[in-house]
Short mmCIF file of C-alpha atoms and ligand atoms in Angstrom, two decimals:
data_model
loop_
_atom_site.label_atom_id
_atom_site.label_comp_id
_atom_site.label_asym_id
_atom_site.label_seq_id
_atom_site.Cartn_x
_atom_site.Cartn_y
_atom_site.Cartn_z
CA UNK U 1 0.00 0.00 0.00
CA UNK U 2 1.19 3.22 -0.55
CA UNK U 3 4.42 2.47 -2.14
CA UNK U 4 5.74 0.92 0.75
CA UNK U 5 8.13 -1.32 0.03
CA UNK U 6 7.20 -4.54 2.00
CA UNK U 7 10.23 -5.22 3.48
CA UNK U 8 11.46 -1.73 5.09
CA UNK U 9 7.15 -1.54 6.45
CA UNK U 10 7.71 -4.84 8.16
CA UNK U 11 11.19 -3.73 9.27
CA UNK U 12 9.96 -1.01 10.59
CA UNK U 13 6.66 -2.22 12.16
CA UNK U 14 9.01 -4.75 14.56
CA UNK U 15 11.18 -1.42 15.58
CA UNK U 16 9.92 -0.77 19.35
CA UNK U 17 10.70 2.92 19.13
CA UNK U 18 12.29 4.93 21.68
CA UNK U 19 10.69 7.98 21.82
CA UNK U 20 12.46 11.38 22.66
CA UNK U 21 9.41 13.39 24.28
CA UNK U 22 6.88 13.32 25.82
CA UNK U 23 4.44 14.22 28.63
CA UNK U 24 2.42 11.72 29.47
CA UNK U 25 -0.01 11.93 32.49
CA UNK U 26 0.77 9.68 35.66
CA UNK U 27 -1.08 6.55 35.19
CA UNK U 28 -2.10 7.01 38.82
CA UNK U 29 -3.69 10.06 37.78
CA UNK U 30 -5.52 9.46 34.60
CA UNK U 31 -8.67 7.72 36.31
CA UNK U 32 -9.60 11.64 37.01
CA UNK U 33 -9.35 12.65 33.68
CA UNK U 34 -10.38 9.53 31.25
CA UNK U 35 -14.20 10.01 32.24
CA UNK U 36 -15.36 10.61 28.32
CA UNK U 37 -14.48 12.09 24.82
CA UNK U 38 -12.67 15.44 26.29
CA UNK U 39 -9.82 13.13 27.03
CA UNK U 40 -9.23 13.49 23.56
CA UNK U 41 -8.98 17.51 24.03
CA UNK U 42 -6.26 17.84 26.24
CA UNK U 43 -3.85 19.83 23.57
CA UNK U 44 -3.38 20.06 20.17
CA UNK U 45 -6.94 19.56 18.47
CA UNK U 46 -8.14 21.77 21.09
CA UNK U 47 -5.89 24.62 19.55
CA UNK U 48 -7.29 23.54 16.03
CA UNK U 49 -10.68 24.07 17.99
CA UNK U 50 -9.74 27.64 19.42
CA UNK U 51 -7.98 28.90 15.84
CA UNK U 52 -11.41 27.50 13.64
CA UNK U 53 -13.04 30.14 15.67
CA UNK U 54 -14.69 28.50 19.07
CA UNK U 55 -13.95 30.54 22.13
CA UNK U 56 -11.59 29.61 24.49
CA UNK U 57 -13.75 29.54 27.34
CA UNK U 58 -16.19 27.63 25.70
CA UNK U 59 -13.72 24.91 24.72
CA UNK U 60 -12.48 24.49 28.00
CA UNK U 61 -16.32 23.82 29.19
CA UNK U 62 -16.21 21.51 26.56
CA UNK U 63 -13.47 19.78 27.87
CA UNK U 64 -13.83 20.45 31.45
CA UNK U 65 -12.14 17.66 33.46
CA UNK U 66 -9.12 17.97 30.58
CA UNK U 67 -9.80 22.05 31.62
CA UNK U 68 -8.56 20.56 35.26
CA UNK U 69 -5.75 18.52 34.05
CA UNK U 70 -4.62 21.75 32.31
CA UNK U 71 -4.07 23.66 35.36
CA UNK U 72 -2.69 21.13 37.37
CA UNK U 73 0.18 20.44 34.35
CA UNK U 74 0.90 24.58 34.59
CA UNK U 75 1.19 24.18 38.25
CA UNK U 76 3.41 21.23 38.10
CA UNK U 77 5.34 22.68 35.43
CA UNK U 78 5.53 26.42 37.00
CA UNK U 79 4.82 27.38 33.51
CA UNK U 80 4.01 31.21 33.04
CA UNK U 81 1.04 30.11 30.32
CA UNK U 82 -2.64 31.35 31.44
CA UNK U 83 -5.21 28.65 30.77
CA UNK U 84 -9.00 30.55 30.02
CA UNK U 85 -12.26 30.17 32.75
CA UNK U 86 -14.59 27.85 31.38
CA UNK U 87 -17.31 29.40 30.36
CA UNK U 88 -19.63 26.79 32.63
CA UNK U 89 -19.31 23.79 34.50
CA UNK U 90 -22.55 22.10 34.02
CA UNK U 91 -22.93 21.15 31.10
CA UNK U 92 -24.15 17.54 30.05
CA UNK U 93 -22.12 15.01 27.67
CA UNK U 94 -25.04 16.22 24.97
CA UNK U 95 -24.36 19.56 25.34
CA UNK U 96 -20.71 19.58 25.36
CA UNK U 97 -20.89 17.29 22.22
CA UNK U 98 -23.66 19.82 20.91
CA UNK U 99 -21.43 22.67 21.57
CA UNK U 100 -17.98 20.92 19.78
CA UNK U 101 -19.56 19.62 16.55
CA UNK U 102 -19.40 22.60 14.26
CA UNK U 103 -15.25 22.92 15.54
CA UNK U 104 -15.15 19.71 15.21
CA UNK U 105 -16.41 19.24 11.51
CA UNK U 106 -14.04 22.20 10.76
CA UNK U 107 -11.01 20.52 11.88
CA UNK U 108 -11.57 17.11 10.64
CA UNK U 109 -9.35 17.76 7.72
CA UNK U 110 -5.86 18.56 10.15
CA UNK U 111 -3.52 16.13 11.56
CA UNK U 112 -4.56 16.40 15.00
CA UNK U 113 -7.77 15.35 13.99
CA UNK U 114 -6.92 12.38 12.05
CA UNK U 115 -4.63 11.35 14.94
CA UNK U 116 -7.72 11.37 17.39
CA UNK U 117 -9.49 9.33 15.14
CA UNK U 118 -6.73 6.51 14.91
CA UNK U 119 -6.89 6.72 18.34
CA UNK U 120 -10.63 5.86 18.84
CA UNK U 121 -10.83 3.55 16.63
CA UNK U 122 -7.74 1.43 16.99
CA UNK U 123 -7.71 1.83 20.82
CA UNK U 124 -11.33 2.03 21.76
CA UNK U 125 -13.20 0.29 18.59
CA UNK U 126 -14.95 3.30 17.41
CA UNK U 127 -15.15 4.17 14.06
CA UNK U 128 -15.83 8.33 13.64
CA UNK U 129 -16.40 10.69 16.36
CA UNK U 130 -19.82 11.96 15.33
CA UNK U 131 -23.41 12.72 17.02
CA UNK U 132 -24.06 8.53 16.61
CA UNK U 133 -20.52 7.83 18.38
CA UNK U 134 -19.89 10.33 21.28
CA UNK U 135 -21.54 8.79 23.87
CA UNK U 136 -19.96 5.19 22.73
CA UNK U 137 -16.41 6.56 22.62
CA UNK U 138 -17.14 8.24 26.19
CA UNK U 139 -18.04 4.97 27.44
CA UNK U 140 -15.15 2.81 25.90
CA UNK U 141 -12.98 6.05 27.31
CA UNK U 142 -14.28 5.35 31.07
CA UNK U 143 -13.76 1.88 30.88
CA UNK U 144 -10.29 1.96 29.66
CA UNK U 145 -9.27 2.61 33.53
CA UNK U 146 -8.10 -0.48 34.12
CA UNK U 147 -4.35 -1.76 35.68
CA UNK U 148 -1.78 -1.70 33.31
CA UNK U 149 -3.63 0.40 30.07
CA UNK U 150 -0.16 2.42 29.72
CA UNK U 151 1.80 -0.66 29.65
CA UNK U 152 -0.69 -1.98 26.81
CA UNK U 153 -0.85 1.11 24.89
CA UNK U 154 2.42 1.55 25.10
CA UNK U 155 4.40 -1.23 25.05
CA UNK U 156 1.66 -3.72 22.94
CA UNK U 157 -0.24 -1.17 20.97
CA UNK U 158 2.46 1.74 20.01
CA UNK U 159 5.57 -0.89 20.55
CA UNK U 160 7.46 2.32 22.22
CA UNK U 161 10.42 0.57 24.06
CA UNK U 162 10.69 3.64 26.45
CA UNK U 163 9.88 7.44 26.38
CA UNK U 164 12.05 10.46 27.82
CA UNK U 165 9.50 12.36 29.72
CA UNK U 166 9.23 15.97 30.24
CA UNK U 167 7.06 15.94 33.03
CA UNK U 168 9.19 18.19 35.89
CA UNK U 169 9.08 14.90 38.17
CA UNK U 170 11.72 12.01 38.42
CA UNK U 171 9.18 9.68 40.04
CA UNK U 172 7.97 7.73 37.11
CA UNK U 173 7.65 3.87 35.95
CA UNK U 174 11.10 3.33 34.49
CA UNK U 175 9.84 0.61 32.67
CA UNK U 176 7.88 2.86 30.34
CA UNK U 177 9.64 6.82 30.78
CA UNK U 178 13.02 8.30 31.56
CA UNK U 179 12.70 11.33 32.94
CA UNK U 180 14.17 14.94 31.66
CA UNK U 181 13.64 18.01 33.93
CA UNK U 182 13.79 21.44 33.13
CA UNK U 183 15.61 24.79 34.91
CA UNK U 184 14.16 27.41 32.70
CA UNK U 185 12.80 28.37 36.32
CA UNK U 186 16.59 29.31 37.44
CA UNK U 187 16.45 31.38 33.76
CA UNK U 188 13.26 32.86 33.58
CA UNK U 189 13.63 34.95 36.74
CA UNK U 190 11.78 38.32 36.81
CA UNK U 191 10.87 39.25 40.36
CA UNK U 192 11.43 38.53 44.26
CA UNK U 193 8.99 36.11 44.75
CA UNK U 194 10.38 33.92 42.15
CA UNK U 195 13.47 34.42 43.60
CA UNK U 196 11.94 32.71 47.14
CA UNK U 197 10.40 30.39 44.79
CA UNK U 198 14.08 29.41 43.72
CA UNK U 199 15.36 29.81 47.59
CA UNK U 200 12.77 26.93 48.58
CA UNK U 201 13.37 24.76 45.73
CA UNK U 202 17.06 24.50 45.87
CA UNK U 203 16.78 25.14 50.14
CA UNK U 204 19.79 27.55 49.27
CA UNK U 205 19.51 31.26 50.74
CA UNK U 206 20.05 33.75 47.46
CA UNK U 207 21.26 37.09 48.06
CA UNK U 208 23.45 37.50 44.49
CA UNK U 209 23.71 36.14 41.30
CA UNK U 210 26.32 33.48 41.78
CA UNK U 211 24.36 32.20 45.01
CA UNK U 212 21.49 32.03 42.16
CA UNK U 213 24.24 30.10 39.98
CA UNK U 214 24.63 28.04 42.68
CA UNK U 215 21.00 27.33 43.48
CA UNK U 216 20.79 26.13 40.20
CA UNK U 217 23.72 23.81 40.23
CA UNK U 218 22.17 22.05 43.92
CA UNK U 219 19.24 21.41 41.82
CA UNK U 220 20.27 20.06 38.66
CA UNK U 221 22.34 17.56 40.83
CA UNK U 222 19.87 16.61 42.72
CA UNK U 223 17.89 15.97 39.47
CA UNK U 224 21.04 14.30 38.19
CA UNK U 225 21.23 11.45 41.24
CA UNK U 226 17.45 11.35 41.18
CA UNK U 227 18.30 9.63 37.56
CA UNK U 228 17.53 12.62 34.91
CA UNK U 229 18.44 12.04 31.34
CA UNK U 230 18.61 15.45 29.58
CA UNK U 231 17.64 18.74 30.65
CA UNK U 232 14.28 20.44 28.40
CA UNK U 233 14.39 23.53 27.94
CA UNK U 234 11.22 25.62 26.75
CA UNK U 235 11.31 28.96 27.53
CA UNK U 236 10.71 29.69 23.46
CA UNK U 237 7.22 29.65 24.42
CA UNK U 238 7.77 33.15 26.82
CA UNK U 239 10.93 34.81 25.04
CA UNK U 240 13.60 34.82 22.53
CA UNK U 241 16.16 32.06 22.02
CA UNK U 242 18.57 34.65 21.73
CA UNK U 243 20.90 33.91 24.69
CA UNK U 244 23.74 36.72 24.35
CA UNK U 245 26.93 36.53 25.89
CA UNK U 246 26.80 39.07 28.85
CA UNK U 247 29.50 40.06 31.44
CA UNK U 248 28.97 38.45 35.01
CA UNK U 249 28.75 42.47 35.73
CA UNK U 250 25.91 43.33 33.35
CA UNK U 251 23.46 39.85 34.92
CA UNK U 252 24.81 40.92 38.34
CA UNK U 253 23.10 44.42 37.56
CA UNK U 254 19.82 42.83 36.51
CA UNK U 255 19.98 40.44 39.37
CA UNK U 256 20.04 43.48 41.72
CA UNK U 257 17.74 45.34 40.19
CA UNK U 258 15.53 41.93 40.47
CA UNK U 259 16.67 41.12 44.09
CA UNK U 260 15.49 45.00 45.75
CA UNK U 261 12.16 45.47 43.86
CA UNK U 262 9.70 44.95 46.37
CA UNK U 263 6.69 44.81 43.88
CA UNK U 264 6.17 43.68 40.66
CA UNK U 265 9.56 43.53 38.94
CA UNK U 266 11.17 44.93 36.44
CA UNK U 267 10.36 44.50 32.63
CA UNK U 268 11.60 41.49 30.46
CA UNK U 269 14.03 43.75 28.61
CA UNK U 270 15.75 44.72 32.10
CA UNK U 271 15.71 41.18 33.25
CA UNK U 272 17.32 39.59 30.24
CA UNK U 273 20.99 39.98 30.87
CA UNK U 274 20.61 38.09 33.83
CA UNK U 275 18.20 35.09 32.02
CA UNK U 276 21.25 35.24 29.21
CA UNK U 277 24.03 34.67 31.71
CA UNK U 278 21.61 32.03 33.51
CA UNK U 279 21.23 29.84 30.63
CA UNK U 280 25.21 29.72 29.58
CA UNK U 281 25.45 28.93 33.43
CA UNK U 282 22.78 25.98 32.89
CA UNK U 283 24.49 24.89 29.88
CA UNK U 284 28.25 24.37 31.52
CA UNK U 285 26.57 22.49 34.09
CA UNK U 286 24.60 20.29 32.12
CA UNK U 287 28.20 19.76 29.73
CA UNK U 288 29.81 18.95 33.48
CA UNK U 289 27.38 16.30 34.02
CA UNK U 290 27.35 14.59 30.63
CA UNK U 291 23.20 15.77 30.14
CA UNK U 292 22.01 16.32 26.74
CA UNK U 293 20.14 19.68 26.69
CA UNK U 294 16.40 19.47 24.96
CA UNK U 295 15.25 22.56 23.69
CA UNK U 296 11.99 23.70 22.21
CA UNK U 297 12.40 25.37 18.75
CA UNK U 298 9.49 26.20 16.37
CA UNK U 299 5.62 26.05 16.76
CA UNK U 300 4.25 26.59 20.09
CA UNK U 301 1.13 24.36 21.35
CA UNK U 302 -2.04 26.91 22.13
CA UNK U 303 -2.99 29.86 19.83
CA UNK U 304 -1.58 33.60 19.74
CA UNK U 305 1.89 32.49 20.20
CA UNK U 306 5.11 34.61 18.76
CA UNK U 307 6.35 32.47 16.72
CA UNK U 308 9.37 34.50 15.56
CA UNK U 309 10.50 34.13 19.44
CA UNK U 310 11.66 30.36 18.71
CA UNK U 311 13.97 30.76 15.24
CA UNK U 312 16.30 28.05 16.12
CA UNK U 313 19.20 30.13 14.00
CA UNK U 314 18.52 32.60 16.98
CA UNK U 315 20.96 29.76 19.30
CA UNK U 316 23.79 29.85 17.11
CA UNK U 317 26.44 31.63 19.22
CA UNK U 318 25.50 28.87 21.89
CA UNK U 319 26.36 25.75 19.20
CA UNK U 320 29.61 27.84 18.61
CA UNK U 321 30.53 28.76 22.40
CA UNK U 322 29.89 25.26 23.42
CA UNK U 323 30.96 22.38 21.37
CA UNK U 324 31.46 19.93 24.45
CA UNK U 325 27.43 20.46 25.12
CA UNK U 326 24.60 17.94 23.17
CA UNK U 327 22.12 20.10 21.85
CA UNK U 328 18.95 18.22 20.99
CA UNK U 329 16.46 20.37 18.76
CA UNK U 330 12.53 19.72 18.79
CA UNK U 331 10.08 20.07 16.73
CA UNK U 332 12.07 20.27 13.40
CA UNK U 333 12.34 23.89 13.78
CA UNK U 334 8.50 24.08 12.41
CA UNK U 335 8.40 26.12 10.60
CA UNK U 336 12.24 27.04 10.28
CA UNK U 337 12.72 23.55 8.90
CA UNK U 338 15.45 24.63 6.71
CA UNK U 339 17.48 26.51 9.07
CA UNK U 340 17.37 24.04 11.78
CA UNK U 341 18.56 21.42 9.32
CA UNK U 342 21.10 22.94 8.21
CA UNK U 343 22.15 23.79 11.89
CA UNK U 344 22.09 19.93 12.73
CA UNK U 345 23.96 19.66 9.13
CA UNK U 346 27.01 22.26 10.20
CA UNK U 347 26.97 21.36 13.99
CA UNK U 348 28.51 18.36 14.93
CA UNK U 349 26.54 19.30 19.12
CA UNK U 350 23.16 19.31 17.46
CA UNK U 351 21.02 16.76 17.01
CA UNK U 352 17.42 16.95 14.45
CA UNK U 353 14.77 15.55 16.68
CA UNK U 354 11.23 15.55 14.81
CA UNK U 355 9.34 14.57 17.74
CA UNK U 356 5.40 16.74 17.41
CA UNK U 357 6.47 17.03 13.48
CA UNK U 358 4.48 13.92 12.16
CA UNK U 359 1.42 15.15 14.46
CA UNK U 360 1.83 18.66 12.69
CA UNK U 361 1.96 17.42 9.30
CA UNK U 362 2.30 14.17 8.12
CA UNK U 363 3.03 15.67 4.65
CA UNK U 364 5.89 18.18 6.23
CA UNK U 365 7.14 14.96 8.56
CA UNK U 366 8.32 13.31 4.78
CA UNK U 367 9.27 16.19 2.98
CA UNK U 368 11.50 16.98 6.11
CA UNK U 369 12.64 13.57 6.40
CA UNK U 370 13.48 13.12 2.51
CA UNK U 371 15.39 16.51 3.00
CA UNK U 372 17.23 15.51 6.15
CA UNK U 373 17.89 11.98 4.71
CA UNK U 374 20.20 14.03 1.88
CA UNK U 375 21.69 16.44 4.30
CA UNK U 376 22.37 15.30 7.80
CA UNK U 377 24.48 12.40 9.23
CA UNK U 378 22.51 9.29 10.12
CA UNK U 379 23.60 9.12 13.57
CA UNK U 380 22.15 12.66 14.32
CA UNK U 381 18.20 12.18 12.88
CA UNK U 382 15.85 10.92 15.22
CA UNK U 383 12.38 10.50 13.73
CA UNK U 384 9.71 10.04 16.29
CA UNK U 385 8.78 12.11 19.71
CA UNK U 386 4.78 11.59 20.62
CA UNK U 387 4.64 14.54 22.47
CA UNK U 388 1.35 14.12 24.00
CA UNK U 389 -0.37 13.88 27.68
CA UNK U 390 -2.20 11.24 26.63
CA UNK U 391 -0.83 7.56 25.80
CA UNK U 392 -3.34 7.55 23.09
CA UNK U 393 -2.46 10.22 21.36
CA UNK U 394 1.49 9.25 21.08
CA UNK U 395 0.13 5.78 20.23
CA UNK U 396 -1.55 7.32 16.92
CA UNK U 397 1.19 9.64 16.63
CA UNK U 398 3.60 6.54 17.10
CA UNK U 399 1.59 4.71 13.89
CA UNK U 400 1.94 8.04 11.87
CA UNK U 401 5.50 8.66 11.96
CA UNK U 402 5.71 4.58 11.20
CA UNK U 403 3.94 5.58 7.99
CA UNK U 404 6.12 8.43 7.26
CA UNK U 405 9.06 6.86 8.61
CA UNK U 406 7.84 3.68 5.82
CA UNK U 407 6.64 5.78 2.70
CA UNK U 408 9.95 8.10 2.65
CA UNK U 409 12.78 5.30 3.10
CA UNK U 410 10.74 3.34 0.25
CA UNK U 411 11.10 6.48 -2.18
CA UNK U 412 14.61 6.51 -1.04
CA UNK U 413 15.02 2.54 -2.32
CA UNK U 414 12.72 3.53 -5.46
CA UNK U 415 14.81 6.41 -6.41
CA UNK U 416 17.65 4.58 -6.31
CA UNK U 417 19.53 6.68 -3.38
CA UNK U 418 20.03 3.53 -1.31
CA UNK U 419 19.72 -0.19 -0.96
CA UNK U 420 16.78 -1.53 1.39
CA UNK U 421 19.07 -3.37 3.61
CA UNK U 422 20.88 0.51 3.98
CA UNK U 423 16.87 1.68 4.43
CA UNK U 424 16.01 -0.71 7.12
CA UNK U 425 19.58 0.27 9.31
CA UNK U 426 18.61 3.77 9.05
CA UNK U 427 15.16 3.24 10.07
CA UNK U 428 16.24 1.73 13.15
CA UNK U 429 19.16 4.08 13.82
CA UNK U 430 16.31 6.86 13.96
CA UNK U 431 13.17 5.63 15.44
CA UNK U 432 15.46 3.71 18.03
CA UNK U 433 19.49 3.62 18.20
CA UNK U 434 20.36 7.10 17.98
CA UNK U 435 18.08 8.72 21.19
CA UNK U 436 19.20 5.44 22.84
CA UNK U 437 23.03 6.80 22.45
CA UNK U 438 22.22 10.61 23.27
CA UNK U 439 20.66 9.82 26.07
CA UNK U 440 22.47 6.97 27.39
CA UNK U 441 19.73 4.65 27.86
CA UNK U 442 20.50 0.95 27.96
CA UNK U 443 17.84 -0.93 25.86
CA UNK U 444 16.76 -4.83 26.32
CA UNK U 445 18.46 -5.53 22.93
ZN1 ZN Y 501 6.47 18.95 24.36
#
């Protein structure tokens, strides 16, 4: 089907994947959350939702107990990102379906659709999310909280061998995740009381910038014994990527100024010499302890984001100041996919990690792929990242990239660019071998 050539789809249908991102709910958790079709909603079709025109507080009625899961994942994650009121909290299944189906019809035709639709049907047996199938899909939803559904989705259904995830906790089932943590916290410092914030987290009195330095370092060891693998950065979603070098002076200035406001801070523009000289700081320690360093590039999830804010071409000077550091780079850039594969072309520190791209765009997930097939060493591509919440959504997203993963390498064979034994190494260098190696995770086989 599809021009696949049969051997590379089998090949690559036995590959249990390891998957570079993502950030998956605690099991423990879920029963909360799975209760009916809002599951679904918890990011990324909901954003299709929001930009097709439905109101944000009227998708998060929609998707109330999702709407809860959202501000406890902000909260865990101390993320600066302001999640809408509902607009009510009584509304029944009928009405909340009521209320989606025009969105809904007018985002059938994106990738985050389609990959909630492989996801009800493959994983709870129904065929279309329409008014005949809502209340069915609820139901099969609810009764999918039984022991052990991650390990089935996961391990049986999606045949991901493990997943980093990027979930700002360490306490996870290390049979399924590996956990990365982030510091943008220790970066992304703008006024006193995230400066206590900072003092309780790292139980380290801060009274300059290098106590703040230090803070930092406490933390990321801690992190470090705790068994992190990487450290994520994604402060693209709140500022530039452009990290300049600045003089311990000119951050020690901007601490200060930080450190004796009593009220509300000063401005981003007067705080960034000290975020600069944080992030070089959290990049020296992450090269001392051997930690690749995740960061988000390209398209932000949610709507109204700056997307100019996360040019990957904007981190240069840090690929040239530190060549010791492992710079992994998400999202293929999207949609800077050019740039950022040329960076991973030029820079022997950066890594192309497509995780998110295949849920994007299938179509952009080959065209990128064909592309970074031509121009980037094999040992530096790594092709799949489900970046969801849910395991159902990285489980569709898993089969997706499969395809993509499948369709390009048989062009590749068709075209006569390589052999299908040289296809079938590949495929398993970059849905498997290579974030195996950056991240220093032993595998079964
Ligand atoms: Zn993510």
């Amino acid at each position: 089907m599809d021009g696949i050539i049969e051997g590379i789809g089998s090949a690559i249908e036995a590959i249990s994947l390891v998957d570079t991102h993502e950030h998956t709910m605690l099991e423990s958790e879920r029963n909360d959350y799975a209760v009916d079709f809002s599951y679904l909603f918890g990011h990324y079709n909901s954003s299709d939702l929001v930009s097709a025109g439905m109101s944000p507080s009227l998708m998060e009625a929609v998707r109330l107990p999702m709407h809860h899961y959202r501000l406890q994942f902000v909260k865990r994650l101390n993320l600066r990102r302001y999640v809408p009121e509902p607009q009510r909290e009584d509304m029944s299944l009928e009405q909340r379906w009521k209320a989606l189906e025009p969105f809904w019809e007018a985002i059938r035709n994106t990738a985050y659709a389609k990959a909630t639709l492989i996801a009800a049907k493959d994983l709870f047996g129904v065929d279309d999310f329409n008014t005949d199938t809502y209340v069915e899909l609820s139901s099969a939803i609810a009764e999918s909280r039984t022991n052990n559904w991650y390990r089935y989705v996961m391990k049986e259904k999606a045949r991901i061998e493990i997943a980093i995830l990027d979930l700002q906790t360490t306490e996870v089932d290390r049979s399924l995740f590996a956990p990365v943590v982030r510091l943008d916290d220790f970066i992304d410092v703008r006024s006193r009381q995230d400066l206590s914030f900072l003092e309780k987290k790292s139980q380290k009195a801060i009274h300059s910038l290098d106590h703040l330095a230090e803070a930092m370092r406490i933390v990321m060891e801690r992190y470090a014994e705790e068994g992190a693998v990487g450290i994520k950065t994604a402060l693209a979603y709140i500022r530039t990527l452009q990290y300049d070098k600045v003089s311990h002076h000119e951050a020690e200035l901007a601490f200060n100024k930080i450190a004796r406001h009593l009220g509300e801070g000063p401005s981003f523009f007067e705080a960034k010499p000290l975020q600069d000289y944080m992030m070089h700081q959290v990049i020296r320690c992450a090269i001392d302890r051997d930690l690749p360093l995740q960061i988000h590039t390209g398209l932000q999830e949610g709507n109204e984001n700056i997307i100019t804010n996360s040019n990957p071409t904007d981190l240069i000077n840090l690929f040239v100041e530190y060549r010791e550091a492992r710079f992994d780079l998400f999202h293929g850039g999207y949609p800077f996919v050019h740039q950022w594969a040329t960076l991973a072309k030029n820079f022997a520190n950066v890594y192309a990690d497509l995780c998110w791209v295949n849920l994007i765009s299938p179509e952009m997930g080959r065209r990128l792929l064909h592309e970074l097939i031509e121009t980037v060493p094999g040992n530096k591509i790594m092709a799949f990242g489900g970046d969801s919440i849910t395991v159902e959504i990285a489980y569709a997203h898993a089969k997706m990239t499969r395809q993509v993963v499948s369709r390009v390498l048989s062009d590749k064979v068709s075209e006569g660019y390589m052999s299908e034994d040289e296809a079938v190494r590949l495929a398993r260098k970059i849905l498997r071998d290579n974030p195996a190696s950056l991240f220093r995770l032993p595998l079964d086989s």
